[in-house]
Protein backbone atom coordinates (compact mmCIF):
# COMPACT_ATOMS: atom_id res chain seq x y z
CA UNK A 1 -53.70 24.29 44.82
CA UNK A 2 -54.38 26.23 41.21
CA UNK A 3 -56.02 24.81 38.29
CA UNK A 4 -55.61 25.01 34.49
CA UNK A 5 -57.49 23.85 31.46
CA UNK A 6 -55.34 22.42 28.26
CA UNK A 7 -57.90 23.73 25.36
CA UNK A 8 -58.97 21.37 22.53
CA UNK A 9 -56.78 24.07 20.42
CA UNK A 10 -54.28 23.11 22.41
CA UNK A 11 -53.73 26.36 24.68
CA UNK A 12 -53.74 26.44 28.53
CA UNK A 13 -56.12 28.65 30.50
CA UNK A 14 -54.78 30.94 33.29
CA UNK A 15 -54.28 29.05 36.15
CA UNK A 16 -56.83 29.65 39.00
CA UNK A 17 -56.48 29.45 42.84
CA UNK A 18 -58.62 26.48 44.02
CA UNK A 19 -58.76 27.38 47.35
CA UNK A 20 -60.01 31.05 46.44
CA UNK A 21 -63.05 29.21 45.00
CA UNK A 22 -63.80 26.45 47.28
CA UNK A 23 -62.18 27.07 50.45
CA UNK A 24 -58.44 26.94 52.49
CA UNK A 25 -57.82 23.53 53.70
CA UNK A 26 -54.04 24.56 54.87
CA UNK A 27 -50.72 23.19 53.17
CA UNK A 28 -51.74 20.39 50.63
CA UNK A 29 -49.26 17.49 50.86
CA UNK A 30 -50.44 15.09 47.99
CA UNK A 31 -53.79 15.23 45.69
CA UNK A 32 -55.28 13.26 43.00
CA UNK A 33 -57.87 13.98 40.27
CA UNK A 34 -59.78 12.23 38.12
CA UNK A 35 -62.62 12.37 35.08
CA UNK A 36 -65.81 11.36 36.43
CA UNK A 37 -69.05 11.33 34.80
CA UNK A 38 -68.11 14.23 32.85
CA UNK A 39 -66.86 16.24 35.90
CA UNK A 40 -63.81 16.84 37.32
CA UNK A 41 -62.86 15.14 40.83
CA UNK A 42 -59.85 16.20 43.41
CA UNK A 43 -58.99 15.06 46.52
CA UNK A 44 -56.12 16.74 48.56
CA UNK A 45 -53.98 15.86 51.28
CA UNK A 46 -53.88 18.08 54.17
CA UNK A 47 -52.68 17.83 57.90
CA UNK A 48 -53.27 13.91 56.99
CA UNK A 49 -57.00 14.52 56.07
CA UNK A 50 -58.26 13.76 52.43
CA UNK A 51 -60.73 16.49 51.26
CA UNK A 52 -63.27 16.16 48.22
CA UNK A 53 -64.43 18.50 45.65
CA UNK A 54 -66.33 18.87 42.01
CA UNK A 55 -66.05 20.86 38.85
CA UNK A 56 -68.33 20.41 36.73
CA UNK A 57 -68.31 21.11 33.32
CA UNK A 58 -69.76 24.30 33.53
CA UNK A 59 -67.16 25.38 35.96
CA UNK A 60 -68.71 25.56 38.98
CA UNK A 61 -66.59 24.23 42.30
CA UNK A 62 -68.35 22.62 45.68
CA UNK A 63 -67.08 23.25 48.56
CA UNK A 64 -64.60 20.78 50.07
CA UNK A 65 -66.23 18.04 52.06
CA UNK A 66 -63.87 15.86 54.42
CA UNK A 67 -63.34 12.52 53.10
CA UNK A 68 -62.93 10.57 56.69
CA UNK A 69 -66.84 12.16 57.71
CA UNK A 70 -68.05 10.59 54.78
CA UNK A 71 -66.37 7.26 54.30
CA UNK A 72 -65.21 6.91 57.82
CA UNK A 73 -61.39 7.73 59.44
CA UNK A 74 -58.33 6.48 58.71
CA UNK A 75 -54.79 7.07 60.40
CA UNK A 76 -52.91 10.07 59.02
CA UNK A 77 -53.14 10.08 55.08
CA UNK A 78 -49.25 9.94 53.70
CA UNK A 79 -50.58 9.03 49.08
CA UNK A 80 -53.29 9.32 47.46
CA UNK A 81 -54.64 8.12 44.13
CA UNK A 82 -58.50 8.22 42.41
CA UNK A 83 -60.26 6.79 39.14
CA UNK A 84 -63.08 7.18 37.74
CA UNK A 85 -65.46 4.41 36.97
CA UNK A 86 -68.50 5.25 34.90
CA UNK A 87 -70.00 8.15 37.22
CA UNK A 88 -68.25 6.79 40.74
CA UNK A 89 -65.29 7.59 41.89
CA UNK A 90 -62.27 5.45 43.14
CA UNK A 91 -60.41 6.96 46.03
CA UNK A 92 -57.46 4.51 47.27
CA UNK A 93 -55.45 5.87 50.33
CA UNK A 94 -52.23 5.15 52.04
CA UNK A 95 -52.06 5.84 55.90
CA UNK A 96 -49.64 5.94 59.11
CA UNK A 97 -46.45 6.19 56.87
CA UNK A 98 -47.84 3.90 54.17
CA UNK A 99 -48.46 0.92 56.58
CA UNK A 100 -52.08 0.91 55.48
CA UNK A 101 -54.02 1.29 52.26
CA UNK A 102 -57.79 1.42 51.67
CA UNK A 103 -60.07 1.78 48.94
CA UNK A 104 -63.59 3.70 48.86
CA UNK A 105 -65.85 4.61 46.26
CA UNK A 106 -67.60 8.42 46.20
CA UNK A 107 -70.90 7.01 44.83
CA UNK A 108 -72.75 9.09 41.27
CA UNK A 109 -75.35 9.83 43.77
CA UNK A 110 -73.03 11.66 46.34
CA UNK A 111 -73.29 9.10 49.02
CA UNK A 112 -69.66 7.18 49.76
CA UNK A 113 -68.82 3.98 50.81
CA UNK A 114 -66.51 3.08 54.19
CA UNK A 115 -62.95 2.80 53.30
CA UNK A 116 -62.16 -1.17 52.85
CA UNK A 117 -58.58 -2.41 54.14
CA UNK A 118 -57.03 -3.37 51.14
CA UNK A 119 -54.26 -5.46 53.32
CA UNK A 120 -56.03 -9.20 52.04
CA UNK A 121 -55.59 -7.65 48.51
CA UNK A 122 -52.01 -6.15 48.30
CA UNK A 123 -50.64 -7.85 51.42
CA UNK A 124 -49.04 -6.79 54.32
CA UNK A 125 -47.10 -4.03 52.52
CA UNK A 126 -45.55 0.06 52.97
CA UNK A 127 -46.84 2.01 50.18
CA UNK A 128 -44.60 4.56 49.40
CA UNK A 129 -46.45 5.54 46.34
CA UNK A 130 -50.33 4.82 44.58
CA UNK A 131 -51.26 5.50 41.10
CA UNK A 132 -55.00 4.47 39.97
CA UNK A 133 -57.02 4.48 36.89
CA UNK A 134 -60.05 2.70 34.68
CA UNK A 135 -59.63 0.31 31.86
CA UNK A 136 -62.54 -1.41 30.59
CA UNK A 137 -64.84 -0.10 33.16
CA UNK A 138 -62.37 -1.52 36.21
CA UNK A 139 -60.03 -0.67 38.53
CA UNK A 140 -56.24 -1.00 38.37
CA UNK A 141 -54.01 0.18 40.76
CA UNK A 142 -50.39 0.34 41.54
CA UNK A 143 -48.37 0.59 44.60
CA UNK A 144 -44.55 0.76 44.77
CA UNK A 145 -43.75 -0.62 48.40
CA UNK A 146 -40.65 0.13 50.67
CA UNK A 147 -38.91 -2.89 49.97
CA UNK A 148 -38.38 -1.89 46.30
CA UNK A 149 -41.14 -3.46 44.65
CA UNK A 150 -44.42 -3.00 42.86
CA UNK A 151 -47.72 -4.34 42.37
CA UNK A 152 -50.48 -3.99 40.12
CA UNK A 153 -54.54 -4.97 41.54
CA UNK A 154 -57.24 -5.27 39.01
CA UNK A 155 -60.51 -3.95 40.93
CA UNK A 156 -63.17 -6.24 38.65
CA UNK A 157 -66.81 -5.58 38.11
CA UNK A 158 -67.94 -8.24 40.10
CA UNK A 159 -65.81 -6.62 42.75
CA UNK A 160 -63.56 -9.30 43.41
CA UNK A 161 -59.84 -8.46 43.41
CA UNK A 162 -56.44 -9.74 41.65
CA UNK A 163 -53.05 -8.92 42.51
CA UNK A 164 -49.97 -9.44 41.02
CA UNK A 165 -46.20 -7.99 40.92
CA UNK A 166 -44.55 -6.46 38.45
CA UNK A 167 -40.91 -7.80 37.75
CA UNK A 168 -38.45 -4.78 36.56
CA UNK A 169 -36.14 -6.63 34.86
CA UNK A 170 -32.83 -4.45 33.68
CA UNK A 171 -34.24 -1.73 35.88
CA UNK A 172 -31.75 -0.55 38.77
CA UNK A 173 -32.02 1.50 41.60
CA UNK A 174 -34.60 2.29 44.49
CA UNK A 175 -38.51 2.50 42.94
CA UNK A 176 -40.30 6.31 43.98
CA UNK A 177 -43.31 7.23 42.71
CA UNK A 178 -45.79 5.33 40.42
CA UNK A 179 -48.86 5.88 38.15
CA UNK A 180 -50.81 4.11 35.76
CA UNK A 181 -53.26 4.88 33.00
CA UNK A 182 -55.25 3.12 29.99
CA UNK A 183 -54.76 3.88 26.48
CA UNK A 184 -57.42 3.29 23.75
């Protein structure tokens, strides 16, 4: 994995080998990032196991910490998406081939919560692809499933959950990858 910092001036830093600062993991399959109180977030994919680490702002890296001691184990990790939420950190996983997604939140004060089936949220669905992201202080994920559709789950503050799928009208072919963000 390498990192690389788009200026405010609107130049790119020399990319940097991650693993030279916090550590091999192996071959890194998938990985997500996102802005979280300020700092930088990552988890990557490897052998199936989600790994966690931190910049923060003054550029210093921890170590990786494994995901599955923290916020328990999951089958083999096939996508990956994270959002940040105020100063937590929304890590949504897709397991054995997709057949199983769960959320878990990487808490401001370091501790994590278990990973949550999400199946009475999305369904019994395949993810082949999750993108994640914040608007409004919650939530919102997307999944594109392998029987060609999407969905899109608002996360609320009050923790409860709504679902709903996204029609692709005058859109052909099979659905890949996905990803979401907010705009201001």
């Amino acid at each position: 994995m390498f990192h690389t910092i788009r200026t405010a001036a609107g130049h790119w830093t020399k990319f940097g080998d991650v693993a030279g600062v916090v550590g091999p993991i192996g071959t890194v399959t998938h990985a997500a990032t996102a802005s979280v109180g300020g700092q930088l977030q990552v988890i990557a994919i490897s052998g199936g196991k989600a790994f966690h680490t931190i910049r923060t702002p003054a550029g210093n890296w921890s170590l990786w910490g494994n995901v599955a001691q923290a916020a328990n184990p999951t089958g083999p990790i096939t996508s990956v998406s994270m959002a940040g939420t105020g100063s937590d950190a929304h890590i949504v996983i897709a397991t054995d081939n997709g057949r199983h997604q769960y959320h878990a939140i990487r808490k401001s004060n370091g501790s994590w919560d278990t990973f949550v089936d999400l199946k009475d949220v999305l369904g019994t669905v395949t993810a082949k692809s999750l993108g994640a992201t914040t608007v409004d202080g919650e939530l919102q994920l997307t999944a594109t499933t392998a029987d060609n559709k999407a969905l899109h789950t608002i996360r609320h503050t009050d923790r409860t959950w709504t679902t709903t799928p996204v029609i692709f009208q005058g859109v052909s072919g099979t659905l890949g990858a996905i990803t979401i963000t907010g705009t201001l």
